[in-house]
């Protein structure tokens, strides 16, 4: 999980982002995870497709979720703008 600054204050979120031109969904998941967490991500399974609706501005997004493994933290580079920190949480911690 990442803790990030949003228009509604600090929020927990999964690493996420947009697919760039000529990039596959898997390539985007790897790149976005690296940019937002500074960890290399190795996708193993496709979890699902989720539709999220922003009630404030009426926009919507389809989210493609993957599970996999992460490597040791990369030392070089900074987290994406707005990302405050990376958190490793259990399912119970996320739900609470």
Short mmCIF file of C-alpha atoms in Angstrom, two decimals:
data_model
loop_
_atom_site.label_atom_id
_atom_site.label_comp_id
_atom_site.label_asym_id
_atom_site.label_seq_id
_atom_site.Cartn_x
_atom_site.Cartn_y
_atom_site.Cartn_z
CA UNK A 1 0.00 0.00 0.00
CA UNK A 2 1.03 3.61 -0.42
CA UNK A 3 -0.02 6.58 1.67
CA UNK A 4 -0.58 9.55 -0.59
CA UNK A 5 -1.75 13.14 -0.56
CA UNK A 6 -5.14 13.55 -2.24
CA UNK A 7 -7.63 16.39 -2.56
CA UNK A 8 -9.40 14.76 0.41
CA UNK A 9 -6.25 14.50 2.57
CA UNK A 10 -3.97 11.53 3.24
CA UNK A 11 -5.34 8.24 1.88
CA UNK A 12 -4.15 4.65 1.60
CA UNK A 13 -4.14 3.24 -1.91
CA UNK A 14 -2.60 0.47 -3.94
CA UNK A 15 0.17 1.47 -6.35
CA UNK A 16 -1.70 2.49 -9.48
CA UNK A 17 -1.51 4.68 -12.52
CA UNK A 18 -2.15 4.92 -16.21
CA UNK A 19 -1.00 2.84 -19.15
CA UNK A 20 1.38 4.75 -21.40
CA UNK A 21 1.41 4.55 -25.19
CA UNK A 22 2.67 1.22 -26.55
CA UNK A 23 2.76 -0.25 -23.03
CA UNK A 24 0.95 -3.43 -21.95
CA UNK A 25 -1.07 -3.67 -18.74
CA UNK A 26 1.65 -5.85 -17.19
CA UNK A 27 4.39 -3.39 -18.19
CA UNK A 28 2.34 -0.54 -16.67
CA UNK A 29 1.87 -2.47 -13.41
CA UNK A 30 5.62 -3.06 -13.16
CA UNK A 31 6.51 0.57 -13.97
CA UNK A 32 3.87 2.14 -11.73
CA UNK A 33 4.84 -0.06 -8.78
CA UNK A 34 8.47 0.93 -9.20
CA UNK A 35 7.61 4.65 -9.48
CA UNK A 36 5.28 4.66 -6.48
CA UNK A 37 7.11 2.26 -4.13
CA UNK A 38 10.74 2.02 -5.33
CA UNK A 39 10.36 -1.79 -5.44
CA UNK A 40 10.63 -4.01 -8.51
CA UNK A 41 7.37 -5.90 -9.03
CA UNK A 42 7.11 -9.31 -10.67
CA UNK A 43 3.45 -10.02 -11.58
CA UNK A 44 2.37 -13.65 -11.23
CA UNK A 45 -1.43 -13.62 -11.32
CA UNK A 46 -4.17 -11.43 -12.71
CA UNK A 47 -6.62 -10.73 -9.85
CA UNK A 48 -9.43 -8.93 -11.64
CA UNK A 49 -10.93 -5.84 -13.23
CA UNK A 50 -12.67 -3.32 -10.97
CA UNK A 51 -14.72 -0.25 -11.82
CA UNK A 52 -14.22 2.74 -9.53
CA UNK A 53 -16.51 5.76 -9.67
CA UNK A 54 -15.38 9.15 -8.33
CA UNK A 55 -18.53 10.62 -6.76
CA UNK A 56 -16.98 14.10 -6.50
CA UNK A 57 -16.31 14.70 -10.19
CA UNK A 58 -18.40 11.89 -11.74
CA UNK A 59 -15.40 10.31 -13.48
CA UNK A 60 -14.77 6.59 -13.54
CA UNK A 61 -11.85 4.23 -13.98
CA UNK A 62 -11.31 0.57 -14.71
CA UNK A 63 -8.60 -0.88 -12.47
CA UNK A 64 -6.69 -4.00 -13.42
CA UNK A 65 -5.23 -5.74 -10.38
CA UNK A 66 -2.25 -8.10 -10.29
CA UNK A 67 -0.60 -10.09 -7.52
CA UNK A 68 3.04 -11.05 -7.52
CA UNK A 69 6.37 -10.65 -5.79
CA UNK A 70 8.43 -7.59 -4.93
CA UNK A 71 12.22 -7.35 -4.72
CA UNK A 72 14.37 -5.53 -2.23
CA UNK A 73 13.82 -1.78 -2.19
CA UNK A 74 15.67 0.17 -4.88
CA UNK A 75 17.95 2.82 -3.43
CA UNK A 76 17.99 5.25 -6.35
CA UNK A 77 15.14 7.55 -7.26
CA UNK A 78 12.25 9.21 -5.50
CA UNK A 79 8.64 8.21 -4.98
CA UNK A 80 6.03 9.74 -7.30
CA UNK A 81 4.73 13.18 -6.39
CA UNK A 82 2.19 12.94 -3.60
CA UNK A 83 3.32 9.55 -2.28
CA UNK A 84 4.28 9.99 1.38
CA UNK A 85 5.37 6.45 2.25
CA UNK A 86 5.09 2.77 1.42
CA UNK A 87 3.35 0.45 3.90
CA UNK A 88 3.37 -3.34 4.13
CA UNK A 89 0.04 -4.25 5.76
CA UNK A 90 -1.88 -7.42 6.50
CA UNK A 91 -5.41 -7.85 5.12
CA UNK A 92 -6.81 -7.13 8.62
CA UNK A 93 -4.75 -3.94 8.89
CA UNK A 94 -6.02 -2.75 5.52
CA UNK A 95 -9.63 -3.42 6.48
CA UNK A 96 -9.30 -1.54 9.76
#
